mmCIF file of C-alpha atoms in Angstrom:
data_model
loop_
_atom_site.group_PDB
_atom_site.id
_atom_site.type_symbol
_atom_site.label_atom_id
_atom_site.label_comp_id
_atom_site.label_asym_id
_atom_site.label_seq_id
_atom_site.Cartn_x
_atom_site.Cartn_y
_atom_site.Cartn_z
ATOM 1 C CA UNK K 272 -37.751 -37.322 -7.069
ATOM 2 C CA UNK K 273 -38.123 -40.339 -4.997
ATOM 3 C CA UNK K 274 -36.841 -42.651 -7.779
ATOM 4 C CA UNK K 275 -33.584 -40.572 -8.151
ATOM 5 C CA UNK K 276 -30.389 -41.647 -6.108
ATOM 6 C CA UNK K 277 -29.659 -39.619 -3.554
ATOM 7 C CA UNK K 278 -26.225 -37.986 -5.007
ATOM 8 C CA UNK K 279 -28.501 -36.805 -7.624
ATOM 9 C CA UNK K 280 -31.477 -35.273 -5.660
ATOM 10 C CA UNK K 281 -28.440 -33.517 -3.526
ATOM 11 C CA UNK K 282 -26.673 -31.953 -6.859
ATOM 12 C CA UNK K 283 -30.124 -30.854 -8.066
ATOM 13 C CA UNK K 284 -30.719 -29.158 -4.845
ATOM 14 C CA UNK K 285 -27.531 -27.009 -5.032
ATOM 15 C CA UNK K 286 -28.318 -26.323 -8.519
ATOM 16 C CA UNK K 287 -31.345 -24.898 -7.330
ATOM 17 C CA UNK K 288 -29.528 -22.658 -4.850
ATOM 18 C CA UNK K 289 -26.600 -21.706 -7.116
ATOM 19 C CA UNK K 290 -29.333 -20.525 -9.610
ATOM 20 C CA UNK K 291 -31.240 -18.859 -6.700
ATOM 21 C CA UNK K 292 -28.057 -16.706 -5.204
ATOM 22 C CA UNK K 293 -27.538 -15.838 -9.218
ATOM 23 C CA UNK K 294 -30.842 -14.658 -9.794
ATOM 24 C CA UNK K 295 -30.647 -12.676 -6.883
ATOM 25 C CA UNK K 296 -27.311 -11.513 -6.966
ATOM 26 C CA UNK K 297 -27.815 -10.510 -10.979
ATOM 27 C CA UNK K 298 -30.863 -8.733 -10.386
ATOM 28 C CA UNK K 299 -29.372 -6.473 -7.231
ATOM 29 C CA UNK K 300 -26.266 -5.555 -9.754
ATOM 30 C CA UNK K 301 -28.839 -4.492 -11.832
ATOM 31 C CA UNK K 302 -30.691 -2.596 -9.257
ATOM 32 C CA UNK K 303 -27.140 -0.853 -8.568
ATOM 33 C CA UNK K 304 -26.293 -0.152 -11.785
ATOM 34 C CA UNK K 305 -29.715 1.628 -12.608
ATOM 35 C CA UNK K 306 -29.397 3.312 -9.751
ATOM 36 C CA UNK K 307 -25.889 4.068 -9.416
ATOM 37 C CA UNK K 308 -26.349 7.956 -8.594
ATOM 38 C CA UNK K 309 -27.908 7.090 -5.297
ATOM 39 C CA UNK K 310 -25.955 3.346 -4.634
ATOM 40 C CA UNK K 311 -22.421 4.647 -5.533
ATOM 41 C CA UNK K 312 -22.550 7.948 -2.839
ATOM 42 C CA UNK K 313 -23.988 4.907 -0.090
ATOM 43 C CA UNK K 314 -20.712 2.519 -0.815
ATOM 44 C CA UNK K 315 -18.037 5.127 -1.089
ATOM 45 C CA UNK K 316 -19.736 6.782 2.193
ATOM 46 C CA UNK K 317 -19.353 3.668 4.191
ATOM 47 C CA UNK K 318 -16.020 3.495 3.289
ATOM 48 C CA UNK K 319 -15.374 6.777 4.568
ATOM 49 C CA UNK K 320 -17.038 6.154 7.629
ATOM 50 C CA UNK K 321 -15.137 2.677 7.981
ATOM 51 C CA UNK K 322 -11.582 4.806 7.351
ATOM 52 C CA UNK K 323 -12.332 7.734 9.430
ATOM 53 C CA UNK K 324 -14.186 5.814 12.277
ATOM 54 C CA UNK K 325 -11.520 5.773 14.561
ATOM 55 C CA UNK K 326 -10.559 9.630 14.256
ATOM 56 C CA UNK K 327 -13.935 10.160 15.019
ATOM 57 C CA UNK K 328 -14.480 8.095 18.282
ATOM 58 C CA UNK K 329 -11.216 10.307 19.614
ATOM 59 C CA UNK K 330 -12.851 13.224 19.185
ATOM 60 C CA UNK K 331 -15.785 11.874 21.028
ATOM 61 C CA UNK K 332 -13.886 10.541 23.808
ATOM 62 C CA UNK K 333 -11.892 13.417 23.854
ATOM 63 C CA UNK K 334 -15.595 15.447 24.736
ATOM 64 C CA UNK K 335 -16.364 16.829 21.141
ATOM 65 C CA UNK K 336 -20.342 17.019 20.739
ATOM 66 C CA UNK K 337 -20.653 14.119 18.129
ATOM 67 C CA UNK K 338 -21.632 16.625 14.964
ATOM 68 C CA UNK K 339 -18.737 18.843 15.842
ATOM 69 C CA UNK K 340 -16.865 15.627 15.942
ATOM 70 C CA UNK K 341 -18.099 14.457 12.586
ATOM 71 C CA UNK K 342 -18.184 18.078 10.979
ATOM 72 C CA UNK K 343 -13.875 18.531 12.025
ATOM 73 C CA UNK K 344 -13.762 14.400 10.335
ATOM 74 C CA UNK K 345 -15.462 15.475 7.447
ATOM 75 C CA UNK K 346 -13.004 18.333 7.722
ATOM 76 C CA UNK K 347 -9.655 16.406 7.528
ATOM 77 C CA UNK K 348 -10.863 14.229 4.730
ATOM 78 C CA UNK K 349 -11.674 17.161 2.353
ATOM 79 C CA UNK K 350 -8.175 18.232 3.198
ATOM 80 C CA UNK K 351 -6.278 15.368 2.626
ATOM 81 C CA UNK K 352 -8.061 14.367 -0.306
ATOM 82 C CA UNK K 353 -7.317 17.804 -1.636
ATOM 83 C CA UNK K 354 -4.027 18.035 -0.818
ATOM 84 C CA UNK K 355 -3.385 14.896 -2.812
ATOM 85 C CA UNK K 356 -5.303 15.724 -6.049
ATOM 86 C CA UNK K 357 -3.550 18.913 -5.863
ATOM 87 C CA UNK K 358 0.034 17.469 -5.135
ATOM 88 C CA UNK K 359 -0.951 14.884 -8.302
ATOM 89 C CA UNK K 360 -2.582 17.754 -10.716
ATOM 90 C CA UNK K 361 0.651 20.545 -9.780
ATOM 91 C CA UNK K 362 3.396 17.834 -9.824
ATOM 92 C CA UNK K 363 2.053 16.484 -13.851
ATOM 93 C CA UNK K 364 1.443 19.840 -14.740
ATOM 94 C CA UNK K 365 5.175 21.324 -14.040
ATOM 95 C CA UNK K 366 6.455 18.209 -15.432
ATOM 96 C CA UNK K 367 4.420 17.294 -17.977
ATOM 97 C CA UNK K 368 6.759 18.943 -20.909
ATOM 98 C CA UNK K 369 9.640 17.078 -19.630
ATOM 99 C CA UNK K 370 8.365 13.830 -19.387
ATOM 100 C CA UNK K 371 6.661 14.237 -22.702
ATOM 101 C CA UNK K 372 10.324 15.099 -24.720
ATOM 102 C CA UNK K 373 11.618 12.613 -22.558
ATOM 103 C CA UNK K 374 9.387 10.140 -23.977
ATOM 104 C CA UNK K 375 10.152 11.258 -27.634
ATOM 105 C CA UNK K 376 14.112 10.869 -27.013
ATOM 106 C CA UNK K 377 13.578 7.553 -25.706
ATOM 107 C CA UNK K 378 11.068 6.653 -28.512
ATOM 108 C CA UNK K 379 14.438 7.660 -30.649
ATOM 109 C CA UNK K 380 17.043 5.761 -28.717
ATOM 110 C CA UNK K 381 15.042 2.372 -29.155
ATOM 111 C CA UNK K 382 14.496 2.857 -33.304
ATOM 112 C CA UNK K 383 17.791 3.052 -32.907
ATOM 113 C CA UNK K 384 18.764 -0.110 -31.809
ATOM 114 C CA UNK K 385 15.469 -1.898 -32.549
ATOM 115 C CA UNK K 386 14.271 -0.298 -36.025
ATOM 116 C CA UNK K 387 10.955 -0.851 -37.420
ATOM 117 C CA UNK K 388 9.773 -1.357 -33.768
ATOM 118 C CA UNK K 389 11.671 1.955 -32.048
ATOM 119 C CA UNK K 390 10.554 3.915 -35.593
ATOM 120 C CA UNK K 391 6.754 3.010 -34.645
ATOM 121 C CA UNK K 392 7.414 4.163 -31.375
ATOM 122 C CA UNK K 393 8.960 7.072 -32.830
ATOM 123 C CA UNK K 394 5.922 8.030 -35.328
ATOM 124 C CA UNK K 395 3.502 7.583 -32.046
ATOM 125 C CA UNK K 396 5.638 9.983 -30.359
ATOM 126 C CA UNK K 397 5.839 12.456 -33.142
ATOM 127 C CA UNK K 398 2.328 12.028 -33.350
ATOM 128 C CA UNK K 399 1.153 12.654 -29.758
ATOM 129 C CA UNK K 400 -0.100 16.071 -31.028
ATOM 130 C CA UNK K 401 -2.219 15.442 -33.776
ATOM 131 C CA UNK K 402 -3.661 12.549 -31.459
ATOM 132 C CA UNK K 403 -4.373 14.591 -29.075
ATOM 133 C CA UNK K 404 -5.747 17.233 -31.142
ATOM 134 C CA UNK K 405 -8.323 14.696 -32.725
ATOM 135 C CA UNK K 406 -9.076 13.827 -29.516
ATOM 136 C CA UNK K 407 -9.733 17.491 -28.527
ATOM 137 C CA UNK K 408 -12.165 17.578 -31.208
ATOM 138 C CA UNK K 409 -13.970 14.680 -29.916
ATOM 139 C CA UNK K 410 -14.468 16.132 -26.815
ATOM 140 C CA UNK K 411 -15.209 19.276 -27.819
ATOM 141 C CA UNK K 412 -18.167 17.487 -29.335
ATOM 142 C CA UNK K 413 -19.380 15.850 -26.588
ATOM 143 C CA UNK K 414 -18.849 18.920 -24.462
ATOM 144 C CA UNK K 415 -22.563 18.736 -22.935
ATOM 145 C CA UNK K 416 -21.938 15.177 -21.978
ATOM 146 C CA UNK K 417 -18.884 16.052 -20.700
ATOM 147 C CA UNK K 418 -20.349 18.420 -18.443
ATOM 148 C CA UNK K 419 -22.882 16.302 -16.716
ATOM 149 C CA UNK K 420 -21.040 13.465 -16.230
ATOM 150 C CA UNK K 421 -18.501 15.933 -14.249
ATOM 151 C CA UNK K 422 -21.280 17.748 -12.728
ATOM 152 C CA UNK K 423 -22.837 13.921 -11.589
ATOM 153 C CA UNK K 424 -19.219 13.293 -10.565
ATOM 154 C CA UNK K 425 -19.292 16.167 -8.366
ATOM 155 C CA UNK K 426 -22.883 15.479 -6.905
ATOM 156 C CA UNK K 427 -22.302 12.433 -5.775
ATOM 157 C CA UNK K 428 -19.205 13.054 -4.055
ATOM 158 C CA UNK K 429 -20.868 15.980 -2.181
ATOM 159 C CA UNK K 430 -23.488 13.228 -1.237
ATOM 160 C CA UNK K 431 -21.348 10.902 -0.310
ATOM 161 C CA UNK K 432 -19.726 13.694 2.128
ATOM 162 C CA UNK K 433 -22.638 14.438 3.766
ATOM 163 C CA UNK K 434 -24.005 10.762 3.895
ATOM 164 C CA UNK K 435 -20.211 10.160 5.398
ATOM 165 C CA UNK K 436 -21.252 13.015 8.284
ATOM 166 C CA UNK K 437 -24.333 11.255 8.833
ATOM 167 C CA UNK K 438 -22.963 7.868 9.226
ATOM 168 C CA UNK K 439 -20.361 9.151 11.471
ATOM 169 C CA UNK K 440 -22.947 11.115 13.711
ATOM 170 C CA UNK K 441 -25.219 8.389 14.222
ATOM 171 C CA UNK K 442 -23.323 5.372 13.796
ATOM 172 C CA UNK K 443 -24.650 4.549 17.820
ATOM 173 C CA UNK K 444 -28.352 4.068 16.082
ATOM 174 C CA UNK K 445 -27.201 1.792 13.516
ATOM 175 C CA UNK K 446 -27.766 -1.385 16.178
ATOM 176 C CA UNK K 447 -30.790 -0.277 16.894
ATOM 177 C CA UNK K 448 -32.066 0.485 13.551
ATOM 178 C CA UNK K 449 -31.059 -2.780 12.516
ATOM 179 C CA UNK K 450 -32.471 -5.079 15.323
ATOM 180 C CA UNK K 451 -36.315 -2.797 14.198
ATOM 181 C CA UNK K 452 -35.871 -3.500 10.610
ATOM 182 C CA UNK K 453 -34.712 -7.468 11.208
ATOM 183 C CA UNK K 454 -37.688 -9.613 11.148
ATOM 184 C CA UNK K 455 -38.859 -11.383 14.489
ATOM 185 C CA UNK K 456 -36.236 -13.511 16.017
ATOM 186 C CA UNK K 457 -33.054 -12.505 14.191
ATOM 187 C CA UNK K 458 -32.366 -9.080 15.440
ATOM 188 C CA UNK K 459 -29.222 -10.691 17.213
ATOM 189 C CA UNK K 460 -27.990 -12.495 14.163
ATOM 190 C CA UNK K 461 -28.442 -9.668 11.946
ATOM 191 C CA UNK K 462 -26.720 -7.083 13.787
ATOM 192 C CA UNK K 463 -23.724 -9.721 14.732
ATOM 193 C CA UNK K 464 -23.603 -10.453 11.023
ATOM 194 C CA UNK K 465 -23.609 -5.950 10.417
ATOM 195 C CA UNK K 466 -20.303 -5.564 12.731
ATOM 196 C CA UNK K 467 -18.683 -8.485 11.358
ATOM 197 C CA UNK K 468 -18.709 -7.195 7.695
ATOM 198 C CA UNK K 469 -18.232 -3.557 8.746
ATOM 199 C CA UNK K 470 -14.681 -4.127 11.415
ATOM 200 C CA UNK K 471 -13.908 -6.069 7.979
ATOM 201 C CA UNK K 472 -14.341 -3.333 5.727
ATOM 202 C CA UNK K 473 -13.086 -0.907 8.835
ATOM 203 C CA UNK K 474 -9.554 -3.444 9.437
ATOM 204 C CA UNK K 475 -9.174 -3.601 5.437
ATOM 205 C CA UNK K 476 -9.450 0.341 4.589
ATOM 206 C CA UNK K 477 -7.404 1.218 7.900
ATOM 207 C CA UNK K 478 -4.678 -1.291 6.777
ATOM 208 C CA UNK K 479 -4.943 -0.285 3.435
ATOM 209 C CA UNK K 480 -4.091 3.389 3.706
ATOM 210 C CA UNK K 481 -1.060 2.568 6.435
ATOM 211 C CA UNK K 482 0.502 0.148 3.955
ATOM 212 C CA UNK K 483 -0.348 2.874 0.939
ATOM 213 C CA UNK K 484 1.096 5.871 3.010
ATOM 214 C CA UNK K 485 4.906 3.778 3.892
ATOM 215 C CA UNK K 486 4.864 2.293 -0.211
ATOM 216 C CA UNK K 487 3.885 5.740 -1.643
ATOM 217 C CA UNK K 488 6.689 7.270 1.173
ATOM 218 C CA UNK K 489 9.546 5.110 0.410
ATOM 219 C CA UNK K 490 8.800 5.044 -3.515
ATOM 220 C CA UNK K 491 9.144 8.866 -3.458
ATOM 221 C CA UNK K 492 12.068 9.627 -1.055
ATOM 222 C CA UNK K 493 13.331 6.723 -3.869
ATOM 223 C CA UNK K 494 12.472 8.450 -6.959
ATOM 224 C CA UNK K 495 13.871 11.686 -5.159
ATOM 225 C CA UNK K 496 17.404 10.264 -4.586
ATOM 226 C CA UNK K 497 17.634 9.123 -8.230
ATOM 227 C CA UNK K 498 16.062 12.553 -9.429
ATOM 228 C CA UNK K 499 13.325 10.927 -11.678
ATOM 229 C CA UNK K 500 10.988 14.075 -12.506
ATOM 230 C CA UNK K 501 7.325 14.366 -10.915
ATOM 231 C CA UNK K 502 8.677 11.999 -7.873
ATOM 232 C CA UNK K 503 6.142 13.435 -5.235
ATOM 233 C CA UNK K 504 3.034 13.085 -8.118
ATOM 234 C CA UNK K 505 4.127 9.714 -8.768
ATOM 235 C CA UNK K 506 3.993 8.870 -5.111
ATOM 236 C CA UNK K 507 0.362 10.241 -4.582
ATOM 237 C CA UNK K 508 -0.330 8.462 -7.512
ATOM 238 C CA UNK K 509 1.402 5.078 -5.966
ATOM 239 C CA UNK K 510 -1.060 5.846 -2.766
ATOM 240 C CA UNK K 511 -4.082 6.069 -4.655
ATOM 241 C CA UNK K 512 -2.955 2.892 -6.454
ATOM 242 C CA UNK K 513 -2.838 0.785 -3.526
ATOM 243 C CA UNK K 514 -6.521 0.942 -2.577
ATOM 244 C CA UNK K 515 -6.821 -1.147 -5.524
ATOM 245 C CA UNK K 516 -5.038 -4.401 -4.121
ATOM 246 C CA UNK K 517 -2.175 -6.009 -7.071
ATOM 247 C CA UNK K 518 -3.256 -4.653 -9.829
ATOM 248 C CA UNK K 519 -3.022 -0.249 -8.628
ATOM 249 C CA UNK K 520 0.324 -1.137 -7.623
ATOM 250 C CA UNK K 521 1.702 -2.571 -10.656
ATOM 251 C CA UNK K 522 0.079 0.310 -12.351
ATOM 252 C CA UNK K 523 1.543 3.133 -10.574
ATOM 253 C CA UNK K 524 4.717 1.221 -9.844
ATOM 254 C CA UNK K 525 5.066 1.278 -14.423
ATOM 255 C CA UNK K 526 4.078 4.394 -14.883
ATOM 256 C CA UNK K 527 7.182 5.415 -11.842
ATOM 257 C CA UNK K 528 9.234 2.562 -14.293
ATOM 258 C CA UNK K 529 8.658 4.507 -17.230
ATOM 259 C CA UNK K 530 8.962 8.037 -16.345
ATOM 260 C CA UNK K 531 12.522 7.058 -15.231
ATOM 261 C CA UNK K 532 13.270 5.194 -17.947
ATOM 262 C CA UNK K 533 11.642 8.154 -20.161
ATOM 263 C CA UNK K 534 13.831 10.952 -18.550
ATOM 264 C CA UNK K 535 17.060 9.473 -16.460
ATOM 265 C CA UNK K 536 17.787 6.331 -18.849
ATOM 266 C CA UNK K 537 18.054 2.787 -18.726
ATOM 267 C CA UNK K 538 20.273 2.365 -15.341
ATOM 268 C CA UNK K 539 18.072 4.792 -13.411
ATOM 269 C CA UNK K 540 14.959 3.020 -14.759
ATOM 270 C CA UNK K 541 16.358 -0.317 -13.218
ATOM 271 C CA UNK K 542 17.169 1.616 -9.993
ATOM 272 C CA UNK K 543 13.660 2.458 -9.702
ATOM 273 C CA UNK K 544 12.474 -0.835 -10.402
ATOM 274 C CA UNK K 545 14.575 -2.117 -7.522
ATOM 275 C CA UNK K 546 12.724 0.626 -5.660
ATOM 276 C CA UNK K 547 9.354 -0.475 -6.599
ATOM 277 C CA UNK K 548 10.451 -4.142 -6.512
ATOM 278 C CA UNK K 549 12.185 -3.809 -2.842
ATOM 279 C CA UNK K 550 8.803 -1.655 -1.756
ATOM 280 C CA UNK K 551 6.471 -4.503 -3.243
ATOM 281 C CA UNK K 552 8.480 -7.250 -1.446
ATOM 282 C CA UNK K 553 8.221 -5.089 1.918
ATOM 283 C CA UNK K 554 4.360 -4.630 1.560
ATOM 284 C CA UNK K 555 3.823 -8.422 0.346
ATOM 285 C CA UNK K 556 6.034 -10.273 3.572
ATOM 286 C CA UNK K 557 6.306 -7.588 6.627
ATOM 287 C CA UNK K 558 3.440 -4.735 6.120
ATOM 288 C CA UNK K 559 0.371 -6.979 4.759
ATOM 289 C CA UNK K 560 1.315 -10.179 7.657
ATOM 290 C CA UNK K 561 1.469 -7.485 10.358
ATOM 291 C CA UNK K 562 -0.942 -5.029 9.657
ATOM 292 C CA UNK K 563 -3.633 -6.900 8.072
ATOM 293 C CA UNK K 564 -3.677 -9.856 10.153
ATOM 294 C CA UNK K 565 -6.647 -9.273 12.268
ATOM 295 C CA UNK K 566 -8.896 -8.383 8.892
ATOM 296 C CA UNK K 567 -10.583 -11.085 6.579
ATOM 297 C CA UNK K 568 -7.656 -12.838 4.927
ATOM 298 C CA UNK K 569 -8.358 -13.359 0.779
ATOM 299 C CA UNK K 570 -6.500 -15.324 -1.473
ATOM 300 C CA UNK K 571 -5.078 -13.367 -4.498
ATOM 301 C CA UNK K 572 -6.944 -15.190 -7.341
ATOM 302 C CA UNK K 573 -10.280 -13.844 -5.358
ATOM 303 C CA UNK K 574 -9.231 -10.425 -5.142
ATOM 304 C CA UNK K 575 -8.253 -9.996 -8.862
ATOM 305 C CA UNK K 576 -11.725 -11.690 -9.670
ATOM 306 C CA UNK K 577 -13.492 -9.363 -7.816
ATOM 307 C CA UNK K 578 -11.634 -6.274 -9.176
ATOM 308 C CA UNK K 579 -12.453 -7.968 -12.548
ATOM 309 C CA UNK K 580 -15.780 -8.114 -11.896
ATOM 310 C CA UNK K 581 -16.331 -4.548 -10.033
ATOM 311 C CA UNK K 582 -14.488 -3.209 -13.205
ATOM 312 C CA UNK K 583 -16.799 -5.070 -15.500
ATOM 313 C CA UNK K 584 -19.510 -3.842 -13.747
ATOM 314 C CA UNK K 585 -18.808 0.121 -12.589
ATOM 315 C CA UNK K 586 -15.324 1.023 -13.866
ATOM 316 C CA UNK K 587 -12.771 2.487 -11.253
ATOM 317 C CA UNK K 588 -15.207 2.940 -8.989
ATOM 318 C CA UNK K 589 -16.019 -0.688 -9.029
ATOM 319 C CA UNK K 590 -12.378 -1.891 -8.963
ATOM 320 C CA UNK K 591 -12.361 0.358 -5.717
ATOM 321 C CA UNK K 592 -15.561 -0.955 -4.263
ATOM 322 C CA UNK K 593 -15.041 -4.434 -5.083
ATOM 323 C CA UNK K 594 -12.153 -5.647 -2.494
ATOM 324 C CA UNK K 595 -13.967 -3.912 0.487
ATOM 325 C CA UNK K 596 -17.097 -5.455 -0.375
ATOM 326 C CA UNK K 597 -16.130 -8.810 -0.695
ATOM 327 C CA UNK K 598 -14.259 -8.077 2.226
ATOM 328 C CA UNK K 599 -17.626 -7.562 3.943
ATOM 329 C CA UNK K 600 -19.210 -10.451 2.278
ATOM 330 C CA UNK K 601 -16.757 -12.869 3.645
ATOM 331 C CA UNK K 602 -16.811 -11.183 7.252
ATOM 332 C CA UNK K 603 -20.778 -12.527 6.727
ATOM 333 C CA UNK K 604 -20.279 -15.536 5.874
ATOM 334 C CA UNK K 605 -17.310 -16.387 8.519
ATOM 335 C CA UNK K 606 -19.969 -14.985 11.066
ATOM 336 C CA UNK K 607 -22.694 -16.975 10.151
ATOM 337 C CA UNK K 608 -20.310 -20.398 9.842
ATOM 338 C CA UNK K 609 -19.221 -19.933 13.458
ATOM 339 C CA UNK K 610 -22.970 -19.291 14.119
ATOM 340 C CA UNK K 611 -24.122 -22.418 12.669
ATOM 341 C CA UNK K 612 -22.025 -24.549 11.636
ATOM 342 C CA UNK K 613 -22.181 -28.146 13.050
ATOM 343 C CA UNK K 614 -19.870 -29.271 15.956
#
């Protein structure tokens, strides 16, 4: 190694590392991805306990026993979350029909002007119900798969609800947990490193619902003044989107497009674009700047790569995972460069 010039030994060395943090890093995906019924529960549970953190230190301070506290959290959660699958699952359900012929008369309208393009359009349209129907049978078929995966589904969200009331309960033991399961000499560093990642996760899910709950607001008092069917579904469904940073809004924000488009026609379809446009604009230079700006600050490109990857890796629940956790992972790393980085 001696004989090699010094740019080289240097290059080699963070080689070494950059294979080293791979290794690592591949081999704990793998660890989470084995064991995925126990890992996912943890992750979404912390992110509970990050978003309803603050709720629950008013109840404390306000003299509620802490598992009363967490118990009435735990509460509110399984309330609005239910509220919201229920306002999505009643809202597609009573409009469902009309969107659907909707759909089929616009399918019509562009073979009209557009022919062999509209007419395939048209044939998927007229088709929906034979799709649909071969789909049926498919799943009919894998009805005991089915099953379990909704019956896993449903496990691990009852896990991750209790694991949420835990956190919450003893979240004054987690410093001292930490500093007796840090080796000798870096209780203080470990711990500093804990509460930097979790206030990020905490400012990032606290922002994110805020900026969610005015976009999913304003898009449905929107869609409400220009009558587009299913306005308070789409909304819920804009909400949801937005924990899923760029890429849950554009989603939710086409899916308002087309069901305008689909039922109200062309000018109310570029009305609610506006809409979506003007509420995307609002979110990108007043809400994000002002409510985000004490939380770890990520450039675009490495948000989409990490949704990329979490999707890659997990599906939605990754592409909901992955912004909070690199989130955290940069809070780390921010701690541990004002820890020791050179003067």
């Amino acid at each position: 190694m001696q004989l090699l010039p010094d740019p080289v030994r240097r290059l080699a060395a963070w080689c070494v590392v950059i294979l080293l943090v791979y290794g690592v890093g591949y081999v704990g995906v793998r660890l989470c991805t084995t064991f995925r019924t126990a890992v996912t529960p943890v992750l979404l549970a912390l992110l509970g306990t990050a978003l309803l953190g603050p709720l629950y230190r008013r109840l404390v301070r306000a003299g509620v026993q802490r598992s009363l506290a967490a118990g009435l959290t735990c509460v509110a959660v399984v309330a609005v979350i239910g509220g919201a699958v229920y306002i999505v699952v009643a809202a597609l359900i009573d409009t469902g029909g009309q969107i659907i012929s909707s759909l089929r008369a616009a399918a019509r309208s562009v073979a009209e002007h557009f022919g062999a393009a509209g007419t395939s359009l048209d044939d998927l349209a007229e088709n929906s119900k034979d799709l649909l129907a071969k789909f049926g049978g498919t799943a009919a078929s894998n009805v005991i798969s089915g099953v379990s995966v909704v019956g896993e589904s449903i496990a691990m969200a009852v896990l991750a609800l209790l694991l949420v009331f835990f956190f919450l309960r003893d979240s004054h033991r987690a410093a001292e947990s930490l500093r007796a399961l840090a080796p000798h000499g870096t209780g203080d560093t470990l711990e500093a490193m804990a509460r930097r990642a979790f206030a990020a996760v905490e400012g990032f899910m606290r922002g994110t619902t805020v900026i969610a709950l005015i976009d999913a607001t304003c898009i449905t008092i929107g869609l409400l003044i220009l009558q587009v069917p299913g306005a308070p579904g789409l909304g819920a469904l804009v909400f949801v989107g937005a924990y899923i940073p760029y890429l849950g809004a554009f989603l939710s924000g086409a899916v308002a497009v087309l069901v305008a488009l689909a039922d109200r026609g062309f000018v109310i379809a570029l009305w609610a674009l506006g809409v979506v446009l003007a509420v995307q604009v609002l979110e990108g230079h007043v809400l994000q700047p002002m409510i985000q700006s004490r939380t770890v600050q990520m450039h675009p490109a490495v948000v989409m790569l990490a949704i990329t990857a979490g999707a890659s890796v997990a599906g939605i629940v990754g592409m909901l995972l992955a912004v909070p956790l690199t989130a955290a992972a940069f809070g780390v790393v921010h701690e541990l460069r004002n820890r020791y980085a050179t003067p």
